[in-house]
Amino acid sequence: FQTELVNGEGNPVIISFQKPKGWKVSTNTGISVQNYVTAESAYVLVAPASTESVSELNPKYVLDKVFDIRGRYGTFGKIDTIDVKKTASVTEGKYQYKYIDFTFSSFTPGGREVERNGCIKVGIVDGDCIMLIASATTGKWKSTKVAIAAAVTSFVAIPAPKTLLKAGGTGTGVGNKEALGVDGYDLLRFDSPIWRT
């Protein structure tokens, strides 16, 4: 999967990752990919960076944005049980990324608590953290972690050469502004209003 979006600074950003076999991509409410049979999923999230350096990014800050009550995981209630297992800062080509492995308990639409394992790859572009978050239930983790790791390690978020794209993401194919009130890059924000409607 690859797309180019215009960020809040008016600059184009390329976002790409390898989709695991059998998973379906959706750009209706952001950029997400999911195995609808087994409930593994991944999605792209944007949040303001707390620092200019990826290596100085605090995992707690990143996870606070991922699990913000206004975001995707807050839809069914606040998540407090989050445990960081491992972090690593790496340089890939000209760009720096941070990997964060974690576990958490999420809620199903019916209010049942489910243990999940997750991993994040995050980079910084124009003062924004752009990240791919992937997770699976703890019971499925052993059988899916190789596919999830391949998707996460393939994730790239980099500045793109200037294009004819206009600020706001016109023509990007991510979201439907008429239906949702927001589209493109704004739809990826951690506090996007679509999770509160």
mmCIF file of N, CA and C in Angstrom, residues 50-173:
data_model
loop_
_atom_site.group_PDB
_atom_site.id
_atom_site.type_symbol
_atom_site.label_atom_id
_atom_site.label_comp_id
_atom_site.label_asym_id
_atom_site.label_seq_id
_atom_site.Cartn_x
_atom_site.Cartn_y
_atom_site.Cartn_z
ATOM 1 N N SER A 50 6.519 15.236 20.335
ATOM 2 C CA SER A 50 6.915 15.894 21.583
ATOM 3 C C SER A 50 8.373 16.338 21.536
ATOM 4 N N THR A 51 9.081 15.964 20.478
ATOM 5 C CA THR A 51 10.499 16.272 20.317
ATOM 6 C C THR A 51 10.825 16.259 18.832
ATOM 7 N N GLU A 52 11.969 16.800 18.452
ATOM 8 C CA GLU A 52 12.379 16.761 17.048
ATOM 9 C C GLU A 52 13.105 15.470 16.709
ATOM 10 N N SER A 53 13.572 14.763 17.721
ATOM 11 C CA SER A 53 14.377 13.562 17.512
ATOM 12 C C SER A 53 13.581 12.298 17.823
ATOM 13 N N VAL A 54 13.558 11.382 16.869
ATOM 14 C CA VAL A 54 12.862 10.114 17.073
ATOM 15 C C VAL A 54 13.446 9.361 18.261
ATOM 16 N N SER A 55 14.770 9.387 18.399
ATOM 17 C CA SER A 55 15.406 8.645 19.487
ATOM 18 C C SER A 55 14.994 9.171 20.857
ATOM 19 N N GLU A 56 14.583 10.444 20.930
ATOM 20 C CA GLU A 56 14.156 11.029 22.201
ATOM 21 C C GLU A 56 12.650 10.880 22.455
ATOM 22 N N LEU A 57 11.929 10.305 21.504
ATOM 23 C CA LEU A 57 10.487 10.106 21.689
ATOM 24 C C LEU A 57 10.244 9.167 22.860
ATOM 25 N N ASN A 58 9.443 9.609 23.812
ATOM 26 C CA ASN A 58 9.120 8.785 24.959
ATOM 27 C C ASN A 58 8.015 7.804 24.570
ATOM 28 N N PRO A 59 8.236 6.494 24.744
ATOM 29 C CA PRO A 59 7.183 5.523 24.396
ATOM 30 C C PRO A 59 5.855 5.813 25.082
ATOM 31 N N LYS A 60 5.896 6.314 26.316
ATOM 32 C CA LYS A 60 4.645 6.630 27.023
ATOM 33 C C LYS A 60 3.881 7.727 26.289
ATOM 34 N N TYR A 61 4.584 8.725 25.765
ATOM 35 C CA TYR A 61 3.933 9.794 25.016
ATOM 36 C C TYR A 61 3.232 9.218 23.780
ATOM 37 N N VAL A 62 3.954 8.367 23.038
ATOM 38 C CA VAL A 62 3.388 7.761 21.830
ATOM 39 C C VAL A 62 2.152 6.935 22.185
ATOM 40 N N LEU A 63 2.268 6.100 23.206
ATOM 41 C CA LEU A 63 1.145 5.240 23.596
ATOM 42 C C LEU A 63 -0.037 6.053 24.136
ATOM 43 N N ASP A 64 0.236 7.176 24.794
ATOM 44 C CA ASP A 64 -0.853 8.053 25.240
ATOM 45 C C ASP A 64 -1.672 8.548 24.042
ATOM 46 N N LYS A 65 -1.009 8.819 22.925
ATOM 47 C CA LYS A 65 -1.715 9.268 21.723
ATOM 48 C C LYS A 65 -2.468 8.102 21.078
ATOM 49 N N VAL A 66 -1.841 6.924 21.038
ATOM 50 C CA VAL A 66 -2.493 5.745 20.463
ATOM 51 C C VAL A 66 -3.769 5.417 21.233
ATOM 52 N N PHE A 67 -3.707 5.499 22.561
ATOM 53 C CA PHE A 67 -4.838 5.098 23.392
ATOM 54 C C PHE A 67 -5.643 6.278 23.919
ATOM 55 N N ASP A 68 -5.496 7.441 23.306
ATOM 56 C CA ASP A 68 -6.279 8.611 23.693
ATOM 57 C C ASP A 68 -7.766 8.275 23.635
ATOM 58 N N ILE A 69 -8.509 8.689 24.627
ATOM 59 C CA ILE A 69 -9.939 8.394 24.716
ATOM 60 C C ILE A 69 -10.697 8.948 23.509
ATOM 61 N N ARG A 70 -10.122 9.963 22.839
ATOM 62 C CA ARG A 70 -10.776 10.548 21.661
ATOM 63 C C ARG A 70 -10.486 9.777 20.383
ATOM 64 N N GLY A 71 -9.639 8.750 20.466
ATOM 65 C CA GLY A 71 -9.201 8.038 19.268
ATOM 66 C C GLY A 71 -9.847 6.690 19.063
ATOM 67 N N ARG A 72 -9.271 5.947 18.143
ATOM 68 C CA ARG A 72 -9.794 4.646 17.720
ATOM 69 C C ARG A 72 -9.968 3.674 18.885
ATOM 70 N N TYR A 73 -8.950 3.550 19.743
ATOM 71 C CA TYR A 73 -9.040 2.601 20.843
ATOM 72 C C TYR A 73 -9.933 3.105 21.974
ATOM 73 N N GLY A 74 -10.238 4.394 21.986
ATOM 74 C CA GLY A 74 -11.107 4.933 23.027
ATOM 75 C C GLY A 74 -12.586 4.783 22.730
ATOM 76 N N THR A 75 -12.902 4.254 21.549
ATOM 77 C CA THR A 75 -14.292 4.140 21.123
ATOM 78 C C THR A 75 -15.155 3.379 22.128
ATOM 79 N N PHE A 76 -14.602 2.330 22.731
ATOM 80 C CA PHE A 76 -15.384 1.493 23.647
ATOM 81 C C PHE A 76 -14.984 1.677 25.109
ATOM 82 N N GLY A 77 -14.236 2.731 25.423
ATOM 83 C CA GLY A 77 -13.857 3.005 26.803
ATOM 84 C C GLY A 77 -12.362 3.201 26.959
ATOM 85 N N LYS A 78 -11.976 3.836 28.053
ATOM 86 C CA LYS A 78 -10.567 4.158 28.323
ATOM 87 C C LYS A 78 -9.775 2.880 28.607
ATOM 88 N N ILE A 79 -8.564 2.828 28.038
ATOM 89 C CA ILE A 79 -7.675 1.679 28.239
ATOM 90 C C ILE A 79 -6.535 2.104 29.148
ATOM 91 N N ASP A 80 -6.417 1.441 30.289
ATOM 92 C CA ASP A 80 -5.379 1.780 31.261
ATOM 93 C C ASP A 80 -4.284 0.718 31.349
ATOM 94 N N THR A 81 -4.581 -0.509 30.934
ATOM 95 C CA THR A 81 -3.638 -1.608 31.093
ATOM 96 C C THR A 81 -2.751 -1.708 29.860
ATOM 97 N N ILE A 82 -1.623 -0.978 29.872
ATOM 98 C CA ILE A 82 -0.688 -0.945 28.749
ATOM 99 C C ILE A 82 0.711 -1.186 29.312
ATOM 100 N N ASP A 83 1.447 -2.104 28.714
ATOM 101 C CA ASP A 83 2.774 -2.454 29.214
ATOM 102 C C ASP A 83 3.775 -2.455 28.068
ATOM 103 N N VAL A 84 4.793 -1.582 28.129
ATOM 104 C CA VAL A 84 5.841 -1.548 27.113
ATOM 105 C C VAL A 84 6.794 -2.714 27.350
ATOM 106 N N LYS A 85 7.017 -3.509 26.303
ATOM 107 C CA LYS A 85 7.889 -4.680 26.407
ATOM 108 C C LYS A 85 9.303 -4.397 25.909
ATOM 109 N N LYS A 86 9.389 -3.595 24.808
ATOM 110 C CA LYS A 86 10.708 -3.339 24.224
ATOM 111 C C LYS A 86 10.622 -2.121 23.325
ATOM 112 N N THR A 87 11.711 -1.330 23.274
ATOM 113 C CA THR A 87 11.786 -0.217 22.327
ATOM 114 C C THR A 87 13.162 -0.233 21.657
ATOM 115 N N ALA A 88 13.211 0.312 20.458
ATOM 116 C CA ALA A 88 14.490 0.422 19.734
ATOM 117 C C ALA A 88 14.400 1.598 18.782
ATOM 118 N N SER A 89 15.471 2.400 18.728
ATOM 119 C CA SER A 89 15.575 3.482 17.751
ATOM 120 C C SER A 89 16.543 3.029 16.668
ATOM 121 N N VAL A 90 16.144 3.197 15.405
ATOM 122 C CA VAL A 90 16.971 2.720 14.294
ATOM 123 C C VAL A 90 17.030 3.772 13.202
ATOM 124 N N THR A 91 18.084 3.698 12.403
ATOM 125 C CA THR A 91 18.199 4.525 11.212
ATOM 126 C C THR A 91 18.027 3.612 10.012
ATOM 127 N N GLU A 92 17.087 3.964 9.142
ATOM 128 C CA GLU A 92 16.824 3.198 7.931
ATOM 129 C C GLU A 92 16.994 4.145 6.753
ATOM 130 N N GLY A 93 18.084 3.972 6.015
ATOM 131 C CA GLY A 93 18.413 4.919 4.955
ATOM 132 C C GLY A 93 18.735 6.266 5.574
ATOM 133 N N LYS A 94 18.007 7.317 5.143
ATOM 134 C CA LYS A 94 18.232 8.663 5.682
ATOM 135 C C LYS A 94 17.298 8.998 6.837
ATOM 136 N N TYR A 95 16.443 8.064 7.232
ATOM 137 C CA TYR A 95 15.383 8.390 8.184
ATOM 138 C C TYR A 95 15.486 7.565 9.466
ATOM 139 N N GLN A 96 15.032 8.186 10.556
ATOM 140 C CA GLN A 96 15.036 7.521 11.868
ATOM 141 C C GLN A 96 13.623 7.077 12.225
ATOM 142 N N TYR A 97 13.559 5.920 12.877
ATOM 143 C CA TYR A 97 12.283 5.394 13.358
ATOM 144 C C TYR A 97 12.473 4.825 14.755
ATOM 145 N N LYS A 98 11.369 4.751 15.476
ATOM 146 C CA LYS A 98 11.369 4.073 16.772
ATOM 147 C C LYS A 98 10.351 2.945 16.705
ATOM 148 N N TYR A 99 10.767 1.778 17.217
ATOM 149 C CA TYR A 99 9.882 0.622 17.341
ATOM 150 C C TYR A 99 9.481 0.487 18.808
ATOM 151 N N ILE A 100 8.221 0.195 19.041
ATOM 152 C CA ILE A 100 7.711 -0.011 20.403
ATOM 153 C C ILE A 100 6.859 -1.282 20.399
ATOM 154 N N ASP A 101 7.263 -2.263 21.191
ATOM 155 C CA ASP A 101 6.464 -3.478 21.384
ATOM 156 C C ASP A 101 5.727 -3.346 22.714
ATOM 157 N N PHE A 102 4.451 -3.725 22.749
ATOM 158 C CA PHE A 102 3.656 -3.516 23.959
ATOM 159 C C PHE A 102 2.524 -4.540 24.032
ATOM 160 N N THR A 103 1.939 -4.639 25.213
ATOM 161 C CA THR A 103 0.726 -5.433 25.407
ATOM 162 C C THR A 103 -0.324 -4.518 26.028
ATOM 163 N N PHE A 104 -1.591 -4.870 25.830
ATOM 164 C CA PHE A 104 -2.673 -4.066 26.390
ATOM 165 C C PHE A 104 -3.950 -4.886 26.432
ATOM 166 N N SER A 105 -4.916 -4.384 27.151
ATOM 167 C CA SER A 105 -6.249 -4.978 27.190
ATOM 168 C C SER A 105 -7.208 -3.998 26.538
ATOM 169 N N SER A 106 -7.945 -4.466 25.539
ATOM 170 C CA SER A 106 -8.918 -3.592 24.874
ATOM 171 C C SER A 106 -10.317 -4.124 25.115
ATOM 172 N N PHE A 107 -11.285 -3.314 24.762
ATOM 173 C CA PHE A 107 -12.676 -3.690 24.947
ATOM 174 C C PHE A 107 -13.319 -4.000 23.598
ATOM 175 N N THR A 108 -14.147 -5.016 23.578
ATOM 176 C CA THR A 108 -14.935 -5.322 22.392
ATOM 177 C C THR A 108 -16.169 -4.421 22.387
ATOM 178 N N PRO A 109 -16.889 -4.350 21.246
ATOM 179 C CA PRO A 109 -18.128 -3.561 21.242
ATOM 180 C C PRO A 109 -19.113 -4.004 22.325
ATOM 181 N N GLY A 110 -19.044 -5.265 22.754
ATOM 182 C CA GLY A 110 -19.925 -5.757 23.801
ATOM 183 C C GLY A 110 -19.421 -5.498 25.209
ATOM 184 N N GLY A 111 -18.244 -4.852 25.333
ATOM 185 C CA GLY A 111 -17.700 -4.500 26.639
ATOM 186 C C GLY A 111 -16.809 -5.556 27.262
ATOM 187 N N ARG A 112 -16.503 -6.637 26.519
ATOM 188 C CA ARG A 112 -15.628 -7.690 27.035
ATOM 189 C C ARG A 112 -14.167 -7.268 26.871
ATOM 190 N N GLU A 113 -13.337 -7.564 27.881
ATOM 191 C CA GLU A 113 -11.920 -7.208 27.837
ATOM 192 C C GLU A 113 -11.138 -8.314 27.128
ATOM 193 N N VAL A 114 -10.248 -7.908 26.198
ATOM 194 C CA VAL A 114 -9.459 -8.849 25.420
ATOM 195 C C VAL A 114 -7.990 -8.445 25.505
ATOM 196 N N GLU A 115 -7.121 -9.416 25.836
ATOM 197 C CA GLU A 115 -5.675 -9.169 25.879
ATOM 198 C C GLU A 115 -5.118 -9.137 24.458
ATOM 199 N N ARG A 116 -4.276 -8.124 24.173
ATOM 200 C CA ARG A 116 -3.691 -7.992 22.835
ATOM 201 C C ARG A 116 -2.198 -7.688 22.941
ATOM 202 N N ASN A 117 -1.453 -8.102 21.917
ATOM 203 C CA ASN A 117 -0.056 -7.729 21.740
ATOM 204 C C ASN A 117 -0.003 -6.752 20.576
ATOM 205 N N GLY A 118 0.907 -5.778 20.651
ATOM 206 C CA GLY A 118 1.000 -4.811 19.577
ATOM 207 C C GLY A 118 2.421 -4.336 19.345
ATOM 208 N N CYS A 119 2.616 -3.725 18.191
ATOM 209 C CA CYS A 119 3.895 -3.084 17.898
ATOM 210 C C CYS A 119 3.639 -1.848 17.048
ATOM 211 N N ILE A 120 4.534 -0.893 17.213
ATOM 212 C CA ILE A 120 4.431 0.406 16.548
ATOM 213 C C ILE A 120 5.768 0.713 15.899
ATOM 214 N N LYS A 121 5.696 1.321 14.711
ATOM 215 C CA LYS A 121 6.874 1.944 14.111
ATOM 216 C C LYS A 121 6.497 3.400 13.888
ATOM 217 N N VAL A 122 7.311 4.313 14.413
ATOM 218 C CA VAL A 122 6.979 5.736 14.349
ATOM 219 C C VAL A 122 8.163 6.540 13.822
ATOM 220 N N GLY A 123 7.856 7.495 12.943
ATOM 221 C CA GLY A 123 8.838 8.455 12.448
ATOM 222 C C GLY A 123 8.303 9.857 12.666
ATOM 223 N N ILE A 124 9.148 10.857 12.448
ATOM 224 C CA ILE A 124 8.730 12.253 12.600
ATOM 225 C C ILE A 124 8.913 12.972 11.269
ATOM 226 N N VAL A 125 7.849 13.617 10.795
ATOM 227 C CA VAL A 125 7.896 14.425 9.575
ATOM 228 C C VAL A 125 7.216 15.756 9.881
ATOM 229 N N ASP A 126 7.919 16.860 9.698
ATOM 230 C CA ASP A 126 7.365 18.207 9.899
ATOM 231 C C ASP A 126 6.677 18.376 11.247
ATOM 232 N N GLY A 127 7.297 17.858 12.304
ATOM 233 C CA GLY A 127 6.768 18.048 13.645
ATOM 234 C C GLY A 127 5.627 17.119 14.023
ATOM 235 N N ASP A 128 5.318 16.146 13.173
ATOM 236 C CA ASP A 128 4.283 15.163 13.476
ATOM 237 C C ASP A 128 4.894 13.775 13.615
ATOM 238 N N CYS A 129 4.431 13.026 14.604
ATOM 239 C CA CYS A 129 4.706 11.592 14.671
ATOM 240 C C CYS A 129 3.753 10.924 13.689
ATOM 241 N N ILE A 130 4.287 10.152 12.768
ATOM 242 C CA ILE A 130 3.454 9.356 11.866
ATOM 243 C C ILE A 130 3.809 7.905 12.151
ATOM 244 N N MET A 131 2.796 7.102 12.473
ATOM 245 C CA MET A 131 3.099 5.746 12.942
ATOM 246 C C MET A 131 2.140 4.719 12.361
ATOM 247 N N LEU A 132 2.634 3.486 12.309
ATOM 248 C CA LEU A 132 1.795 2.340 11.995
ATOM 249 C C LEU A 132 1.686 1.525 13.276
ATOM 250 N N ILE A 133 0.460 1.275 13.706
ATOM 251 C CA ILE A 133 0.192 0.492 14.906
ATOM 252 C C ILE A 133 -0.445 -0.812 14.462
ATOM 253 N N ALA A 134 0.106 -1.932 14.880
ATOM 254 C CA ALA A 134 -0.457 -3.237 14.529
ATOM 255 C C ALA A 134 -0.663 -4.042 15.800
ATOM 256 N N SER A 135 -1.728 -4.845 15.823
ATOM 257 C CA SER A 135 -1.980 -5.659 17.008
ATOM 258 C C SER A 135 -2.777 -6.906 16.653
ATOM 259 N N ALA A 136 -2.716 -7.858 17.579
ATOM 260 C CA ALA A 136 -3.496 -9.086 17.472
ATOM 261 C C ALA A 136 -3.828 -9.549 18.876
ATOM 262 N N THR A 137 -4.842 -10.374 18.998
ATOM 263 C CA THR A 137 -5.139 -10.927 20.319
ATOM 264 C C THR A 137 -3.946 -11.762 20.772
ATOM 265 N N THR A 138 -3.726 -11.798 22.061
ATOM 266 C CA THR A 138 -2.581 -12.546 22.601
ATOM 267 C C THR A 138 -2.638 -14.007 22.171
ATOM 268 N N GLY A 139 -3.825 -14.572 22.087
ATOM 269 C CA GLY A 139 -3.981 -15.956 21.661
ATOM 270 C C GLY A 139 -3.552 -16.198 20.226
ATOM 271 N N LYS A 140 -3.683 -15.195 19.359
ATOM 272 C CA LYS A 140 -3.301 -15.324 17.942
ATOM 273 C C LYS A 140 -1.887 -14.809 17.658
ATOM 274 N N TRP A 141 -1.257 -14.185 18.636
ATOM 275 C CA TRP A 141 0.008 -13.495 18.405
ATOM 276 C C TRP A 141 1.090 -14.415 17.841
ATOM 277 N N LYS A 142 1.219 -15.601 18.408
ATOM 278 C CA LYS A 142 2.290 -16.516 17.977
ATOM 279 C C LYS A 142 2.169 -16.849 16.494
ATOM 280 N N SER A 143 0.947 -17.038 16.010
ATOM 281 C CA SER A 143 0.753 -17.423 14.611
ATOM 282 C C SER A 143 0.757 -16.228 13.653
ATOM 283 N N THR A 144 0.635 -15.015 14.153
ATOM 284 C CA THR A 144 0.554 -13.849 13.268
ATOM 285 C C THR A 144 1.714 -12.866 13.404
ATOM 286 N N LYS A 145 2.583 -13.069 14.402
ATOM 287 C CA LYS A 145 3.597 -12.041 14.662
ATOM 288 C C LYS A 145 4.583 -11.863 13.504
ATOM 289 N N VAL A 146 4.837 -12.910 12.711
ATOM 290 C CA VAL A 146 5.756 -12.764 11.571
ATOM 291 C C VAL A 146 5.137 -11.850 10.513
ATOM 292 N N ALA A 147 3.852 -12.047 10.197
ATOM 293 C CA ALA A 147 3.170 -11.196 9.216
ATOM 294 C C ALA A 147 3.060 -9.765 9.718
ATOM 295 N N ILE A 148 2.749 -9.616 11.002
ATOM 296 C CA ILE A 148 2.638 -8.276 11.580
ATOM 297 C C ILE A 148 4.003 -7.583 11.577
ATOM 298 N N ALA A 149 5.052 -8.306 11.950
ATOM 299 C CA ALA A 149 6.402 -7.719 11.954
ATOM 300 C C ALA A 149 6.802 -7.275 10.552
ATOM 301 N N ALA A 150 6.452 -8.055 9.532
ATOM 302 C CA ALA A 150 6.788 -7.678 8.148
ATOM 303 C C ALA A 150 6.079 -6.392 7.752
ATOM 304 N N ALA A 151 4.803 -6.258 8.143
ATOM 305 C CA ALA A 151 4.059 -5.035 7.831
ATOM 306 C C ALA A 151 4.661 -3.837 8.551
ATOM 307 N N VAL A 152 4.943 -3.997 9.843
ATOM 308 C CA VAL A 152 5.458 -2.882 10.638
ATOM 309 C C VAL A 152 6.847 -2.462 10.167
ATOM 310 N N THR A 153 7.732 -3.408 9.939
ATOM 311 C CA THR A 153 9.093 -3.032 9.511
ATOM 312 C C THR A 153 9.095 -2.417 8.118
ATOM 313 N N SER A 154 8.099 -2.742 7.285
ATOM 314 C CA SER A 154 8.048 -2.169 5.930
ATOM 315 C C SER A 154 7.506 -0.741 5.919
ATOM 316 N N PHE A 155 6.912 -0.295 7.026
ATOM 317 C CA PHE A 155 6.271 1.017 7.091
ATOM 318 C C PHE A 155 7.276 2.139 6.860
ATOM 319 N N VAL A 156 6.886 3.096 6.009
ATOM 320 C CA VAL A 156 7.705 4.272 5.719
ATOM 321 C C VAL A 156 6.794 5.494 5.728
ATOM 322 N N ALA A 157 7.242 6.551 6.379
ATOM 323 C CA ALA A 157 6.574 7.855 6.326
ATOM 324 C C ALA A 157 7.676 8.881 6.112
ATOM 325 N N ILE A 158 7.719 9.454 4.895
ATOM 326 C CA ILE A 158 8.817 10.356 4.542
ATOM 327 C C ILE A 158 8.295 11.571 3.781
ATOM 328 N N PRO A 159 9.051 12.673 3.844
ATOM 329 C CA PRO A 159 8.674 13.832 3.029
ATOM 330 C C PRO A 159 8.759 13.451 1.555
ATOM 331 N N ALA A 160 7.817 13.958 0.782
ATOM 332 C CA ALA A 160 7.803 13.691 -0.659
ATOM 333 C C ALA A 160 8.153 14.967 -1.405
ATOM 334 N N PRO A 161 8.591 14.825 -2.650
ATOM 335 C CA PRO A 161 8.805 16.038 -3.453
ATOM 336 C C PRO A 161 7.492 16.801 -3.593
ATOM 337 N N LYS A 162 7.580 18.117 -3.741
ATOM 338 C CA LYS A 162 6.374 18.933 -3.909
ATOM 339 C C LYS A 162 5.585 18.438 -5.118
ATOM 340 N N THR A 163 4.254 18.394 -4.959
ATOM 341 C CA THR A 163 3.387 17.928 -6.039
ATOM 342 C C THR A 163 2.257 18.917 -6.230
ATOM 343 N N LEU A 164 1.301 18.518 -7.021
ATOM 344 C CA LEU A 164 0.124 19.353 -7.251
ATOM 345 C C LEU A 164 -0.969 19.114 -6.224
ATOM 346 N N LEU A 165 -0.735 18.197 -5.254
ATOM 347 C CA LEU A 165 -1.727 17.973 -4.208
ATOM 348 C C LEU A 165 -1.928 19.253 -3.409
ATOM 349 N N LYS A 166 -3.141 19.520 -3.066
ATOM 350 C CA LYS A 166 -3.470 20.703 -2.272
ATOM 351 C C LYS A 166 -3.595 20.326 -0.802
ATOM 352 N N ALA A 167 -3.351 21.281 0.073
ATOM 353 C CA ALA A 167 -3.532 21.044 1.507
ATOM 354 C C ALA A 167 -4.951 20.556 1.756
ATOM 355 N N GLY A 168 -5.067 19.611 2.696
ATOM 356 C CA GLY A 168 -6.371 19.045 2.997
ATOM 357 C C GLY A 168 -6.576 17.690 2.358
ATOM 358 N N GLY A 169 -5.671 17.290 1.472
ATOM 359 C CA GLY A 169 -5.711 15.937 0.955
ATOM 360 C C GLY A 169 -6.630 15.742 -0.237
ATOM 361 N N THR A 170 -6.953 16.789 -0.986
ATOM 362 C CA THR A 170 -7.851 16.661 -2.116
ATOM 363 C C THR A 170 -7.345 15.598 -3.083
ATOM 364 N N GLY A 171 -8.221 14.676 -3.444
ATOM 365 C CA GLY A 171 -7.871 13.681 -4.439
ATOM 366 C C GLY A 171 -6.985 12.556 -3.937
ATOM 367 N N THR A 172 -6.843 12.390 -2.634
ATOM 368 C CA THR A 172 -5.940 11.360 -2.119
ATOM 369 C C THR A 172 -6.588 9.997 -2.056
ATOM 370 N N GLY A 173 -7.906 9.946 -2.038
ATOM 371 C CA GLY A 173 -8.603 8.679 -1.901
ATOM 372 C C GLY A 173 -8.686 8.187 -0.472
#
